[in-house]
Short mmCIF file of C-alpha atoms and ligand atoms in Angstrom, two decimals:
data_model
loop_
_atom_site.label_atom_id
_atom_site.label_comp_id
_atom_site.label_asym_id
_atom_site.label_seq_id
_atom_site.Cartn_x
_atom_site.Cartn_y
_atom_site.Cartn_z
CA MET P 1 -44.64 -76.14 112.39
CA GLU P 2 -46.19 -79.41 113.62
CA SER P 3 -49.88 -80.23 113.56
CA ILE P 4 -51.78 -80.27 116.51
CA GLU P 5 -52.52 -83.90 115.81
CA LYS P 6 -49.54 -84.81 117.40
CA LEU P 7 -50.35 -83.48 120.77
CA GLY P 8 -51.54 -85.78 123.50
CA ASP P 9 -53.69 -84.92 126.46
CA LEU P 10 -53.86 -81.13 127.30
CA THR P 11 -55.58 -81.40 130.68
CA GLY P 12 -54.62 -78.41 132.78
CA LYS P 13 -53.04 -76.64 129.84
CA THR P 14 -54.10 -73.33 128.25
CA ALA P 15 -53.89 -73.20 124.30
CA LEU P 16 -53.90 -69.64 122.65
CA VAL P 17 -55.23 -70.06 119.25
CA ARG P 18 -54.93 -67.43 116.66
CA CYS P 19 -57.94 -67.82 114.35
CA ASP P 20 -59.14 -65.78 111.44
CA LEU P 21 -62.51 -64.62 112.49
CA ASN P 22 -62.49 -61.54 110.13
CA VAL P 23 -66.11 -61.85 108.74
CA PRO P 24 -68.05 -59.38 106.67
CA LEU P 25 -70.66 -57.51 108.35
CA ASN P 26 -73.54 -55.57 107.19
CA GLU P 27 -74.72 -52.00 108.14
CA LYS P 28 -76.53 -53.51 111.17
CA GLY P 29 -73.36 -55.17 112.40
CA GLU P 30 -74.96 -58.70 111.40
CA ILE P 31 -72.39 -61.32 109.98
CA THR P 32 -73.17 -61.91 106.20
CA ASP P 33 -70.83 -64.86 105.58
CA ASP P 34 -69.49 -67.02 108.46
CA ARG P 35 -67.27 -69.15 106.70
CA ARG P 36 -64.03 -68.13 108.56
CA ILE P 37 -65.91 -68.83 111.90
CA ARG P 38 -67.03 -72.19 110.80
CA GLU P 39 -63.57 -73.24 109.28
CA SER P 40 -62.13 -72.12 113.01
CA VAL P 41 -64.32 -74.65 114.83
CA PRO P 42 -62.55 -78.08 114.17
CA THR P 43 -59.29 -76.87 115.86
CA ILE P 44 -61.02 -75.28 118.85
CA LYS P 45 -63.29 -78.32 119.20
CA ASP P 46 -60.04 -80.64 118.98
CA LEU P 47 -58.25 -78.61 121.67
CA LEU P 48 -61.35 -78.75 124.18
CA SER P 49 -61.63 -82.52 123.56
CA ARG P 50 -57.90 -82.87 124.89
CA GLY P 51 -58.86 -81.05 127.93
CA ALA P 52 -57.36 -77.91 127.24
CA LYS P 53 -58.66 -74.34 128.19
CA VAL P 54 -58.74 -72.36 124.96
CA ILE P 55 -58.16 -68.62 124.45
CA VAL P 56 -58.85 -67.42 121.05
CA THR P 57 -57.39 -64.26 119.57
CA ALA P 58 -58.48 -62.55 116.12
CA HIS P 59 -59.09 -59.44 114.55
CA LEU P 60 -62.06 -57.70 112.82
CA GLY P 61 -61.68 -55.16 110.01
CA ARG P 62 -59.21 -52.43 110.36
CA PRO P 63 -59.72 -50.32 113.47
CA GLY P 64 -56.36 -48.75 113.34
CA GLY P 65 -54.85 -49.86 116.52
CA LYS P 66 -57.40 -48.34 118.77
CA ALA P 67 -60.47 -49.74 120.55
CA ASP P 68 -63.65 -48.91 118.43
CA PRO P 69 -67.04 -50.60 119.32
CA ALA P 70 -67.82 -50.70 115.70
CA PHE P 71 -65.26 -53.49 115.34
CA SER P 72 -66.06 -55.46 118.36
CA LEU P 73 -65.74 -59.12 118.11
CA ALA P 74 -69.18 -59.52 120.23
CA PRO P 75 -71.16 -60.70 117.01
CA VAL P 76 -68.43 -63.28 116.12
CA ALA P 77 -68.43 -64.49 119.97
CA GLN P 78 -72.14 -65.25 119.79
CA ARG P 79 -71.83 -67.07 116.24
CA LEU P 80 -68.67 -68.97 117.43
CA SER P 81 -70.64 -70.09 120.56
CA GLY P 82 -73.59 -71.34 118.54
CA LEU P 83 -71.39 -73.23 116.24
CA LEU P 84 -69.32 -74.70 118.92
CA GLY P 85 -72.36 -75.56 121.25
CA THR P 86 -70.49 -73.97 124.11
CA PRO P 87 -70.44 -70.66 125.94
CA VAL P 88 -67.82 -68.38 124.72
CA ILE P 89 -66.58 -65.59 126.98
CA LEU P 90 -65.55 -62.25 125.27
CA ALA P 91 -62.75 -60.30 127.10
CA LYS P 92 -63.36 -56.63 127.13
CA ASP P 93 -59.80 -55.86 125.88
CA ALA P 94 -57.22 -57.59 123.81
CA ALA P 95 -54.69 -59.29 126.02
CA GLY P 96 -54.95 -56.57 128.71
CA GLU P 97 -56.17 -56.57 132.42
CA ASP P 98 -59.66 -58.03 131.68
CA SER P 99 -58.19 -60.74 129.35
CA LYS P 100 -55.75 -61.76 131.90
CA LYS P 101 -58.26 -61.96 134.79
CA LEU P 102 -60.54 -64.12 132.72
CA ALA P 103 -57.65 -66.21 131.45
CA LYS P 104 -56.56 -67.13 134.97
CA ASP P 105 -60.25 -68.07 136.07
CA LEU P 106 -60.95 -70.10 132.83
CA LYS P 107 -61.73 -73.86 133.46
CA PRO P 108 -60.78 -76.83 131.23
CA GLY P 109 -63.52 -76.96 128.38
CA GLU P 110 -64.00 -73.25 128.50
CA VAL P 111 -63.36 -70.83 125.68
CA LEU P 112 -62.30 -67.16 125.95
CA LEU P 113 -62.34 -64.73 123.11
CA LEU P 114 -60.13 -61.95 123.54
CA GLU P 115 -61.40 -58.55 121.90
CA ASN P 116 -60.32 -57.41 118.57
CA ILE P 117 -56.39 -57.64 118.61
CA ARG P 118 -56.11 -54.90 116.20
CA PHE P 119 -57.40 -52.63 119.17
CA ARG P 120 -53.84 -52.81 120.08
CA PRO P 121 -51.34 -50.47 118.07
CA GLU P 122 -48.62 -53.05 118.66
CA GLU P 123 -50.29 -55.75 116.63
CA ALA P 124 -49.47 -54.62 113.19
CA SER P 125 -46.50 -52.28 114.19
CA LYS P 126 -43.48 -52.46 111.98
CA ASP P 127 -41.15 -52.21 115.08
CA GLU P 128 -40.51 -55.70 116.25
CA GLU P 129 -39.84 -54.74 119.74
CA GLU P 130 -43.17 -53.02 119.88
CA ARG P 131 -44.98 -56.11 118.63
CA MET P 132 -42.84 -58.31 121.01
CA LYS P 133 -44.76 -56.49 123.99
CA LEU P 134 -48.05 -57.50 122.79
CA ALA P 135 -46.89 -60.91 122.07
CA LYS P 136 -45.55 -61.49 125.61
CA ASP P 137 -48.98 -60.34 126.94
CA LEU P 138 -50.52 -62.99 124.93
CA ALA P 139 -48.04 -65.66 125.74
CA SER P 140 -48.30 -64.85 129.44
CA MET P 141 -51.78 -66.36 129.39
CA ALA P 142 -50.91 -69.60 127.79
CA ASP P 143 -48.84 -72.88 127.87
CA LEU P 144 -48.86 -73.28 123.95
CA PHE P 145 -49.75 -71.50 120.66
CA VAL P 146 -51.77 -72.95 117.88
CA PHE P 147 -51.78 -70.95 114.55
CA ASP P 148 -55.02 -71.41 112.73
CA GLY P 149 -55.48 -67.93 111.19
CA PHE P 150 -54.76 -68.72 107.50
CA GLY P 151 -55.73 -65.43 106.37
CA VAL P 152 -53.17 -63.56 108.15
CA ALA P 153 -50.46 -66.03 107.69
CA HIS P 154 -48.64 -63.59 105.19
CA ARG P 155 -48.57 -60.95 108.04
CA LYS P 156 -45.62 -60.44 110.41
CA HIS P 157 -48.11 -59.57 113.29
CA ALA P 158 -47.77 -59.79 117.01
CA SER P 159 -50.59 -62.44 117.46
CA SER P 160 -49.75 -64.52 114.35
CA TYR P 161 -45.91 -64.32 113.95
CA ASP P 162 -44.19 -62.94 117.02
CA VAL P 163 -46.06 -64.79 119.76
CA SER P 164 -44.91 -68.37 118.15
CA LYS P 165 -41.46 -67.42 119.04
CA LEU P 166 -42.31 -67.24 122.83
CA LEU P 167 -44.55 -70.44 123.10
CA PRO P 168 -44.29 -74.19 122.00
CA SER P 169 -46.39 -73.62 118.68
CA TYR P 170 -48.40 -75.90 116.43
CA MET P 171 -50.46 -75.43 113.35
CA GLY P 172 -54.30 -75.89 113.31
CA PHE P 173 -56.57 -78.12 111.12
CA LEU P 174 -57.85 -75.13 108.86
CA VAL P 175 -53.99 -73.99 108.17
CA ALA P 176 -52.97 -77.65 107.50
CA LYS P 177 -56.09 -78.04 105.08
CA GLU P 178 -55.18 -74.71 103.12
CA GLU P 179 -51.57 -75.70 102.90
CA LYS P 180 -52.41 -79.06 101.29
CA ALA P 181 -54.91 -77.62 98.73
CA LEU P 182 -52.76 -74.81 97.70
CA SER P 183 -49.61 -76.87 97.47
CA ARG P 184 -51.19 -78.74 94.84
CA ALA P 185 -51.47 -75.71 92.60
CA LEU P 186 -48.07 -74.60 93.54
CA GLU P 187 -46.13 -77.81 93.00
CA ASP P 188 -46.48 -79.51 89.59
CA PRO P 189 -50.19 -78.50 88.98
CA ALA P 190 -52.04 -80.44 86.42
CA ARG P 191 -52.09 -78.37 83.09
CA PRO P 192 -53.43 -76.34 81.61
CA TYR P 193 -53.18 -74.16 84.64
CA THR P 194 -55.38 -70.94 84.59
CA VAL P 195 -55.35 -68.09 87.11
CA VAL P 196 -58.45 -65.80 87.10
CA MET P 197 -57.73 -62.53 88.76
CA GLY P 198 -60.32 -59.84 89.49
CA GLY P 199 -61.24 -57.68 92.77
CA ALA P 200 -59.95 -54.30 93.41
CA LYS P 201 -56.63 -54.52 94.96
CA VAL P 202 -54.57 -53.77 91.81
CA SER P 203 -51.27 -52.76 93.39
CA ASP P 204 -51.07 -55.90 95.65
CA LYS P 205 -52.24 -58.22 93.20
CA LEU P 206 -50.32 -57.03 90.11
CA LYS P 207 -47.16 -58.05 91.96
CA VAL P 208 -48.51 -61.33 92.38
CA ILE P 209 -49.58 -61.85 88.78
CA VAL P 210 -45.99 -61.38 87.68
CA HIS P 211 -44.89 -64.09 90.05
CA LEU P 212 -47.41 -66.34 88.69
CA LEU P 213 -46.22 -65.79 85.08
CA ASP P 214 -43.57 -68.43 86.14
CA VAL P 215 -46.27 -71.16 87.07
CA ALA P 216 -49.62 -70.34 85.13
CA ASP P 217 -50.27 -71.29 81.48
CA ARG P 218 -52.86 -68.55 81.31
CA ILE P 219 -53.92 -65.45 83.20
CA LEU P 220 -57.36 -64.04 82.91
CA VAL P 221 -57.64 -60.52 84.39
CA ALA P 222 -61.18 -58.73 85.12
CA GLY P 223 -62.86 -56.74 87.91
CA GLY P 224 -61.33 -53.53 89.04
CA MET P 225 -58.07 -54.87 88.25
CA ALA P 226 -58.41 -54.97 84.39
CA TYR P 227 -58.87 -51.28 83.78
CA THR P 228 -55.27 -50.48 84.73
CA PHE P 229 -54.00 -53.17 82.11
CA ILE P 230 -56.58 -51.86 79.48
CA LYS P 231 -55.43 -48.16 80.06
CA ALA P 232 -51.86 -49.48 79.90
CA SER P 233 -52.62 -50.98 76.58
CA GLY P 234 -54.00 -47.75 75.12
CA GLY P 235 -57.68 -48.34 75.93
CA GLN P 236 -60.22 -45.44 77.15
CA ILE P 237 -61.71 -46.52 80.44
CA GLY P 238 -63.73 -43.57 81.33
CA GLN P 239 -64.25 -43.30 85.11
CA SER P 240 -63.29 -46.79 85.90
CA LEU P 241 -61.43 -47.88 88.78
CA VAL P 242 -57.55 -47.41 88.06
CA GLU P 243 -54.01 -47.00 89.50
CA LEU P 244 -52.28 -44.56 87.36
CA ASP P 245 -48.99 -44.95 89.07
CA MET P 246 -49.09 -48.70 88.17
CA LEU P 247 -49.39 -48.34 84.33
CA ASP P 248 -45.63 -48.98 83.64
CA GLU P 249 -45.68 -52.12 85.87
CA ALA P 250 -48.75 -53.35 84.19
CA ARG P 251 -47.14 -52.77 80.86
CA GLU P 252 -44.03 -54.78 81.97
CA CYS P 253 -46.17 -57.50 83.32
CA MET P 254 -47.82 -57.95 79.93
CA ARG P 255 -44.55 -57.78 78.29
CA ILE P 256 -43.11 -60.69 80.50
CA ALA P 257 -46.14 -62.68 79.93
CA LYS P 258 -45.59 -62.45 76.14
CA GLU P 259 -41.86 -63.34 76.68
CA LYS P 260 -42.69 -66.39 78.64
CA GLY P 261 -45.44 -67.63 76.32
CA VAL P 262 -48.11 -67.34 79.04
CA GLU P 263 -51.43 -66.32 77.49
CA PHE P 264 -52.82 -62.94 79.07
CA LEU P 265 -56.51 -62.16 78.48
CA LEU P 266 -58.34 -58.81 79.32
CA PRO P 267 -62.00 -58.20 79.06
CA LYS P 268 -63.30 -57.60 75.41
CA ASP P 269 -66.47 -56.18 76.52
CA LEU P 270 -67.84 -54.62 79.72
CA VAL P 271 -71.25 -53.68 81.47
CA ALA P 272 -70.58 -49.78 81.99
CA ALA P 273 -72.74 -47.76 84.26
CA ASP P 274 -72.96 -43.85 84.71
CA ALA P 275 -72.85 -44.19 88.61
CA PHE P 276 -71.58 -46.69 91.34
CA SER P 277 -74.98 -47.78 92.04
CA ASN P 278 -77.33 -50.56 91.71
CA ASP P 279 -79.90 -48.10 90.13
CA ALA P 280 -77.29 -46.83 87.61
CA SER P 281 -78.17 -46.89 83.99
CA SER P 282 -75.94 -49.39 82.15
CA LYS P 283 -75.05 -50.62 78.82
CA ILE P 284 -72.58 -53.14 77.27
CA VAL P 285 -69.60 -51.61 75.66
CA ASP P 286 -66.40 -52.43 74.07
CA ALA P 287 -63.59 -52.73 77.01
CA TYR P 288 -61.46 -50.47 75.21
CA LYS P 289 -63.77 -47.71 74.50
CA VAL P 290 -65.72 -46.96 77.80
CA PRO P 291 -67.57 -43.62 77.32
CA GLU P 292 -65.90 -40.63 79.33
CA ASN P 293 -68.89 -40.41 81.65
CA MET P 294 -69.30 -44.08 82.42
CA MET P 295 -67.36 -46.66 84.37
CA GLY P 296 -66.82 -50.50 84.09
CA MET P 297 -68.89 -52.47 86.75
CA ASP P 298 -68.83 -56.00 85.46
CA VAL P 299 -67.46 -57.99 82.45
CA GLY P 300 -69.74 -58.45 79.33
CA PRO P 301 -71.31 -61.45 77.82
CA LYS P 302 -68.49 -62.09 75.39
CA THR P 303 -65.90 -62.12 77.98
CA CYS P 304 -67.89 -64.39 80.04
CA GLU P 305 -68.13 -66.91 77.27
CA GLU P 306 -64.30 -66.62 76.46
CA PHE P 307 -63.29 -66.94 80.10
CA ALA P 308 -65.64 -69.78 80.66
CA ALA P 309 -64.21 -71.64 77.48
CA LYS P 310 -60.82 -71.27 79.01
CA ILE P 311 -61.68 -72.53 82.50
CA ALA P 312 -63.57 -75.39 80.92
CA ASP P 313 -60.33 -76.32 79.04
CA SER P 314 -58.19 -76.34 82.26
CA LYS P 315 -56.99 -78.95 84.63
CA THR P 316 -56.10 -76.50 87.62
CA VAL P 317 -57.87 -73.31 87.93
CA PHE P 318 -57.30 -70.59 90.63
CA TRP P 319 -59.73 -67.82 90.87
CA ASN P 320 -59.18 -64.65 93.17
CA GLY P 321 -61.39 -61.57 93.27
CA PRO P 322 -64.80 -60.87 91.99
CA LEU P 323 -65.18 -59.96 88.11
CA GLY P 324 -67.43 -57.13 88.83
CA VAL P 325 -69.11 -55.18 91.77
CA PHE P 326 -70.94 -58.13 92.77
CA GLU P 327 -72.59 -56.53 95.93
CA PHE P 328 -75.10 -54.77 93.57
CA PRO P 329 -77.10 -57.75 91.82
CA LYS P 330 -77.24 -55.81 88.66
CA PHE P 331 -73.52 -56.24 88.21
CA ALA P 332 -73.12 -59.59 89.54
CA LYS P 333 -73.50 -61.57 86.58
CA GLY P 334 -69.92 -61.91 85.48
CA THR P 335 -68.85 -63.26 88.91
CA ARG P 336 -71.73 -65.91 89.09
CA PHE P 337 -70.97 -66.82 85.48
CA ILE P 338 -67.31 -67.73 86.31
CA ALA P 339 -68.48 -69.50 89.45
CA GLN P 340 -70.61 -71.55 87.59
CA ALA P 341 -67.95 -72.22 84.91
CA MET P 342 -65.57 -73.37 87.87
CA LYS P 343 -68.28 -75.70 89.26
CA LYS P 344 -68.62 -77.49 85.91
CA ALA P 345 -64.89 -77.83 85.43
CA THR P 346 -64.74 -79.25 89.05
CA GLU P 347 -67.34 -81.64 87.81
CA ASN P 348 -65.12 -82.54 84.80
CA GLY P 349 -62.41 -83.42 87.11
CA ALA P 350 -60.34 -80.03 87.29
CA PHE P 351 -58.78 -79.02 90.46
CA THR P 352 -60.39 -75.75 91.29
CA ILE P 353 -59.56 -73.21 93.93
CA ILE P 354 -61.12 -70.13 95.01
CA GLY P 355 -59.36 -67.56 96.99
CA GLY P 356 -60.23 -64.21 98.53
CA GLY P 357 -62.65 -62.88 101.19
CA ASP P 358 -65.09 -61.19 98.79
CA SER P 359 -64.79 -64.00 96.29
CA ALA P 360 -65.81 -66.80 98.75
CA ALA P 361 -68.39 -64.64 100.26
CA ALA P 362 -69.89 -64.07 96.47
CA VAL P 363 -69.99 -67.73 95.75
CA ASP P 364 -71.74 -68.40 99.14
CA ALA P 365 -74.21 -65.49 98.54
CA PHE P 366 -75.03 -66.98 95.14
CA GLY P 367 -75.89 -70.36 96.89
CA PHE P 368 -72.84 -72.51 95.66
CA LYS P 369 -71.92 -75.27 97.88
CA ASP P 370 -68.40 -75.99 99.32
CA GLY P 371 -68.43 -79.32 97.42
CA ASP P 372 -68.84 -77.47 94.08
CA PHE P 373 -65.24 -76.48 94.15
CA SER P 374 -62.10 -78.35 95.20
CA HIS P 375 -61.02 -75.77 97.60
CA ILE P 376 -62.50 -72.63 98.78
CA SER P 377 -59.52 -70.65 100.71
CA THR P 378 -60.32 -68.29 103.80
CA GLY P 379 -57.45 -66.43 102.91
CA GLY P 380 -57.06 -63.77 100.16
CA GLY P 381 -53.72 -62.24 100.47
CA ALA P 382 -52.33 -65.22 102.24
CA SER P 383 -53.33 -67.65 99.35
CA LEU P 384 -51.65 -65.24 96.59
CA GLU P 385 -48.65 -65.14 98.76
CA PHE P 386 -48.56 -68.93 99.16
CA LEU P 387 -49.00 -69.40 95.30
CA LYS P 388 -45.94 -67.21 94.83
CA GLY P 389 -43.91 -70.00 96.64
CA GLU P 390 -41.97 -67.92 98.88
CA GLY P 391 -43.51 -69.31 102.21
CA LEU P 392 -45.50 -67.42 104.84
CA PRO P 393 -44.14 -65.91 107.99
CA ALA P 394 -46.59 -67.24 110.32
CA LEU P 395 -45.99 -70.70 109.39
CA GLU P 396 -42.15 -70.62 109.92
CA GLY P 397 -42.78 -71.83 113.47
CA LYS P 398 -39.75 -71.65 115.98
P1 ADP U 1 -60.92 -60.78 97.18
O1 ADP U 1 -61.41 -60.41 98.70
O2 ADP U 1 -61.71 -61.86 96.81
O3 ADP U 1 -59.60 -60.86 97.28
P2 ADP U 1 -60.87 -57.96 96.55
O4 ADP U 1 -60.86 -57.65 97.94
O5 ADP U 1 -59.48 -57.56 95.82
O6 ADP U 1 -61.30 -59.40 96.28
O7 ADP U 1 -61.94 -57.13 95.69
C1 ADP U 1 -63.21 -57.32 96.10
C2 ADP U 1 -64.11 -55.93 95.49
O8 ADP U 1 -63.84 -55.70 94.30
C3 ADP U 1 -65.47 -56.03 95.75
O9 ADP U 1 -65.99 -55.41 96.56
C4 ADP U 1 -65.96 -55.68 94.31
O10 ADP U 1 -67.03 -54.79 94.36
C5 ADP U 1 -64.86 -54.94 93.87
N1 ADP U 1 -64.86 -54.77 92.32
C6 ADP U 1 -64.94 -55.82 91.49
N2 ADP U 1 -64.99 -55.35 90.16
C7 ADP U 1 -64.83 -54.09 90.22
C8 ADP U 1 -65.04 -52.92 89.34
N3 ADP U 1 -65.13 -53.09 88.01
N4 ADP U 1 -65.03 -51.77 89.74
C9 ADP U 1 -65.02 -51.48 91.07
N5 ADP U 1 -64.82 -52.27 92.02
C10 ADP U 1 -64.76 -53.67 91.47
MG1 MG U 2 -61.44 -58.54 99.95
#
């Protein structure tokens, strides 16, 4: 896919832009981290400055293929408008009658945001013909397509993948930036290369770890991920998060690590709690001896020190997934500690990448600045897929 840099004047043309505006919201429906919206601004501004009319399509959360006001892009439209400094019109539907009417009346310099594209069941359908119906609705409103939603680049969805087959397609600035930074970790990374994996999506991430064993020198596993490995190694994990059907795969992963000479570290100690709550009573325990009635909620001080030392000794570090339930301040210490170690490594010349929606939100919430790390990726799954080196469907172009 070519970059939008190559585009000339777009006066009279309508550009459809797929952005990733999937931001976290609190219970009141307020945006708690607007990184993805901020990162979408340069491409939209560029297209406007070329005289284009801009239609943005995006998703929020998982409404499951039907309209649900709880997942409306209304708060996003408002924030995007503020960041762009221009009004953003929000369509009532996703590429339906209202969208098409508003698109037809759109003037150069104006921005139309279509409602949550995942309100449409076709968006994420496994059936290509189904998806194509929605892709055609989207394409009918525009002259060209710009893909800038890095966070969905690994998905074969109508608004990211199929629509690019129907219109001349280009890659936006955010996608170009992500590709450049992540390529550095994929192709000939400076060594030692350390990968820190945390978070909760055990089954998704386990497969990625196996792939990363081909490129990384060390893999440090923590967060909700770790308990499946600890149990697979014979440890007692109490009530901790676990995927029992992944135990064999976890064992196999550790065996391959050994075979390939990749250092594979699990937590040595944990902060265990008697309930999944910030008010739970907690204590530091041996990672292999979590009491039967307790669950691991964060990494302990020994693990923090060990992981930080490994990070300090690395030239490339990729970190995905919080090390604990950082949403509860009581269990945010490990995640904060690792963020601090990443910052320090960056200051000492290492190339550092943070990937993952929750991981990025965590470092933002802790008050770290973008410049504290080499790159903060807007994509969790997409950045992991990219690092596997198998390409991303949405970037294939036509
Ligand atoms: P990312 O979005 O950065 O890729 P994930 O979505 O995989 O990360 O996981 C983030 C979630 O993992 C957070 O909500 C966090 O609370 C949870 N988590 C981290 N450690 C644990 C743990 N020990 N037990 C349960 N959940 C955890
Ligand atoms: Mg997440």
